[in-house]
């Protein structure tokens, strides 16, 4: 929940600062695309990245002179892998929601702050974030309400039913 909130707010602020609307729409589309990808496809992407023999992560480790890791028998790494997979899958959705809230803010607030001598960071901290605070709170409450909905597809398709990972990745669902 925290990773989704912080990353999506950060990227929404970055997208809000892009003045070229065409480029902004392209970035939004690229970010929003993973939300429509099935968890089965995400599971294959993770497998391609984390495979012991041909995985991209182990290729980078080998290039750095480190020993490759058998990811599917190393349970300690999977809480981070699952958070990153979920973040990649849902980042665009929340970014677009927060960006829509930021676009809805009256530009006169920013103009008044600039006249008073506020920097861009002060505008973000004193105008933008407080005005989208209700949107942030609603998304947090909805995310907290979905804690017990363990996203069964994520665990089945990304972990690929590996017995060694079960003690770390077992969920209520």
Short mmCIF file of C-alpha atoms in Angstrom, two decimals:
data_model
loop_
_atom_site.label_atom_id
_atom_site.label_comp_id
_atom_site.label_asym_id
_atom_site.label_seq_id
_atom_site.Cartn_x
_atom_site.Cartn_y
_atom_site.Cartn_z
CA UNK A 1 0.00 0.00 0.00
CA UNK A 2 2.78 2.42 0.92
CA UNK A 3 4.84 1.66 -2.19
CA UNK A 4 1.82 2.16 -4.44
CA UNK A 5 0.92 5.43 -2.75
CA UNK A 6 4.37 6.97 -2.78
CA UNK A 7 5.34 5.86 -6.28
CA UNK A 8 2.03 6.75 -7.90
CA UNK A 9 1.97 10.19 -6.26
CA UNK A 10 5.57 10.84 -7.32
CA UNK A 11 4.95 9.83 -10.93
CA UNK A 12 1.67 11.76 -11.03
CA UNK A 13 3.51 14.91 -9.91
CA UNK A 14 6.15 14.30 -12.59
CA UNK A 15 3.48 13.84 -15.26
CA UNK A 16 1.69 16.95 -14.04
CA UNK A 17 4.88 18.94 -14.59
CA UNK A 18 5.15 17.89 -18.25
CA UNK A 19 3.87 20.77 -20.33
CA UNK A 20 3.77 18.88 -23.63
CA UNK A 21 0.33 17.24 -23.49
CA UNK A 22 1.12 14.80 -26.30
CA UNK A 23 4.15 13.43 -24.44
CA UNK A 24 2.13 13.33 -21.22
CA UNK A 25 -0.58 11.23 -22.88
CA UNK A 26 2.02 8.81 -24.25
CA UNK A 27 3.60 8.41 -20.80
CA UNK A 28 0.16 7.88 -19.24
CA UNK A 29 -0.68 5.21 -21.80
CA UNK A 30 2.62 3.41 -21.22
CA UNK A 31 2.09 3.50 -17.45
CA UNK A 32 -1.57 2.44 -17.65
CA UNK A 33 -0.98 -0.49 -20.03
CA UNK A 34 0.23 -3.01 -17.36
CA UNK A 35 -3.07 -2.62 -15.51
CA UNK A 36 -4.79 -4.39 -18.42
CA UNK A 37 -2.23 -7.20 -18.57
CA UNK A 38 -3.34 -10.49 -17.05
CA UNK A 39 -1.48 -11.87 -14.05
CA UNK A 40 -0.66 -14.90 -16.20
CA UNK A 41 1.38 -12.66 -18.50
CA UNK A 42 2.96 -10.91 -15.51
CA UNK A 43 3.93 -14.33 -14.17
CA UNK A 44 5.68 -15.14 -17.46
CA UNK A 45 7.51 -11.78 -17.37
CA UNK A 46 8.72 -12.48 -13.83
CA UNK A 47 9.76 -15.99 -14.83
CA UNK A 48 11.71 -14.61 -17.80
CA UNK A 49 13.45 -12.13 -15.50
CA UNK A 50 14.09 -14.54 -12.62
CA UNK A 51 14.81 -17.83 -14.41
CA UNK A 52 17.95 -19.52 -13.14
CA UNK A 53 19.50 -20.33 -16.52
CA UNK A 54 18.35 -17.65 -18.93
CA UNK A 55 16.91 -14.97 -16.65
CA UNK A 56 17.82 -11.35 -17.20
CA UNK A 57 18.51 -10.74 -13.50
CA UNK A 58 20.98 -13.62 -13.35
CA UNK A 59 22.53 -12.39 -16.61
CA UNK A 60 23.21 -9.04 -14.95
CA UNK A 61 24.61 -10.80 -11.88
CA UNK A 62 26.92 -12.88 -14.08
CA UNK A 63 28.06 -9.74 -15.93
CA UNK A 64 28.94 -8.15 -12.60
CA UNK A 65 30.96 -11.21 -11.66
CA UNK A 66 28.47 -12.42 -9.03
CA UNK A 67 27.06 -15.88 -8.60
CA UNK A 68 23.59 -16.49 -10.17
CA UNK A 69 20.73 -17.07 -7.76
CA UNK A 70 18.05 -19.75 -7.98
CA UNK A 71 15.19 -17.34 -7.29
CA UNK A 72 12.46 -19.97 -7.16
CA UNK A 73 14.12 -21.68 -4.20
CA UNK A 74 15.11 -18.49 -2.33
CA UNK A 75 12.08 -17.47 -0.26
CA UNK A 76 13.76 -14.40 1.30
CA UNK A 77 13.63 -12.45 -1.96
CA UNK A 78 9.97 -13.03 -2.76
CA UNK A 79 8.32 -10.42 -0.52
CA UNK A 80 10.24 -7.78 -2.49
CA UNK A 81 9.56 -9.48 -5.84
CA UNK A 82 5.82 -9.66 -5.12
CA UNK A 83 5.68 -6.01 -4.03
CA UNK A 84 7.52 -4.93 -7.19
CA UNK A 85 5.28 -7.08 -9.40
CA UNK A 86 2.15 -5.66 -7.82
CA UNK A 87 3.59 -2.14 -8.04
CA UNK A 88 4.36 -2.53 -11.75
CA UNK A 89 0.87 -3.90 -12.38
CA UNK A 90 -1.10 -1.22 -10.52
CA UNK A 91 1.14 1.86 -10.67
CA UNK A 92 -0.44 3.32 -13.79
CA UNK A 93 -3.98 3.02 -12.46
CA UNK A 94 -3.32 5.02 -9.31
CA UNK A 95 -1.07 7.46 -11.15
CA UNK A 96 -3.89 8.35 -13.54
CA UNK A 97 -6.32 8.77 -10.64
CA UNK A 98 -3.99 11.14 -8.79
CA UNK A 99 -3.12 12.98 -11.98
CA UNK A 100 -6.80 13.56 -12.67
CA UNK A 101 -7.14 15.05 -9.19
CA UNK A 102 -4.14 17.31 -9.79
CA UNK A 103 -5.46 18.51 -13.12
CA UNK A 104 -8.74 19.42 -11.44
CA UNK A 105 -7.03 21.95 -9.14
CA UNK A 106 -7.79 25.54 -10.07
CA UNK A 107 -4.66 27.13 -11.64
CA UNK A 108 -5.37 30.39 -9.79
CA UNK A 109 -4.06 28.77 -6.60
CA UNK A 110 -0.68 28.18 -8.25
CA UNK A 111 -0.66 31.67 -9.74
CA UNK A 112 -1.33 33.23 -6.34
CA UNK A 113 1.45 31.15 -4.80
CA UNK A 114 3.89 32.23 -7.54
CA UNK A 115 2.98 35.88 -6.94
CA UNK A 116 3.73 35.34 -3.24
CA UNK A 117 7.14 33.92 -4.19
CA UNK A 118 6.55 30.19 -3.67
CA UNK A 119 8.88 27.74 -5.37
CA UNK A 120 7.55 24.80 -7.36
CA UNK A 121 8.21 22.43 -4.45
CA UNK A 122 6.33 24.75 -2.10
CA UNK A 123 3.41 24.78 -4.53
CA UNK A 124 3.38 20.99 -4.56
CA UNK A 125 3.61 20.70 -0.78
CA UNK A 126 1.25 23.53 0.13
CA UNK A 127 -1.33 23.45 -2.65
CA UNK A 128 -1.31 20.26 -4.67
CA UNK A 129 -0.99 17.59 -1.97
CA UNK A 130 -3.43 19.18 0.50
CA UNK A 131 -6.05 19.60 -2.22
CA UNK A 132 -5.83 15.98 -3.33
CA UNK A 133 -5.67 14.69 0.25
CA UNK A 134 -9.32 13.47 0.13
CA UNK A 135 -8.47 11.42 -2.96
CA UNK A 136 -5.42 9.96 -1.23
CA UNK A 137 -7.46 9.08 1.87
CA UNK A 138 -10.18 7.38 -0.20
CA UNK A 139 -7.61 5.30 -2.07
CA UNK A 140 -5.89 4.35 1.20
CA UNK A 141 -9.18 3.30 2.79
CA UNK A 142 -10.09 1.22 -0.26
CA UNK A 143 -6.65 -0.41 -0.23
CA UNK A 144 -6.90 -1.18 3.49
CA UNK A 145 -10.32 -2.69 2.87
CA UNK A 146 -8.79 -5.02 0.29
CA UNK A 147 -6.05 -6.34 2.57
CA UNK A 148 -7.79 -9.68 3.05
CA UNK A 149 -8.36 -9.96 -0.70
CA UNK A 150 -4.94 -11.48 -1.24
CA UNK A 151 -4.90 -11.28 -5.05
CA UNK A 152 -4.88 -15.01 -5.66
CA UNK A 153 -3.84 -14.54 -9.31
CA UNK A 154 -0.62 -12.82 -8.25
CA UNK A 155 0.42 -15.65 -5.98
CA UNK A 156 -0.55 -18.49 -8.31
CA UNK A 157 0.86 -17.08 -11.55
CA UNK A 158 3.97 -15.25 -10.38
CA UNK A 159 5.19 -17.81 -7.86
CA UNK A 160 4.33 -20.74 -10.17
CA UNK A 161 3.38 -23.17 -7.38
CA UNK A 162 6.88 -23.59 -5.99
CA UNK A 163 6.88 -25.59 -2.77
CA UNK A 164 10.04 -23.95 -1.43
CA UNK A 165 8.34 -20.54 -1.51
CA UNK A 166 5.13 -21.63 0.20
CA UNK A 167 6.09 -20.66 3.80
CA UNK A 168 6.93 -17.12 2.64
CA UNK A 169 4.18 -16.57 0.09
CA UNK A 170 1.22 -18.48 1.52
CA UNK A 171 -1.90 -16.31 1.87
CA UNK A 172 -5.36 -16.69 3.33
CA UNK A 173 -7.01 -17.05 -0.09
#
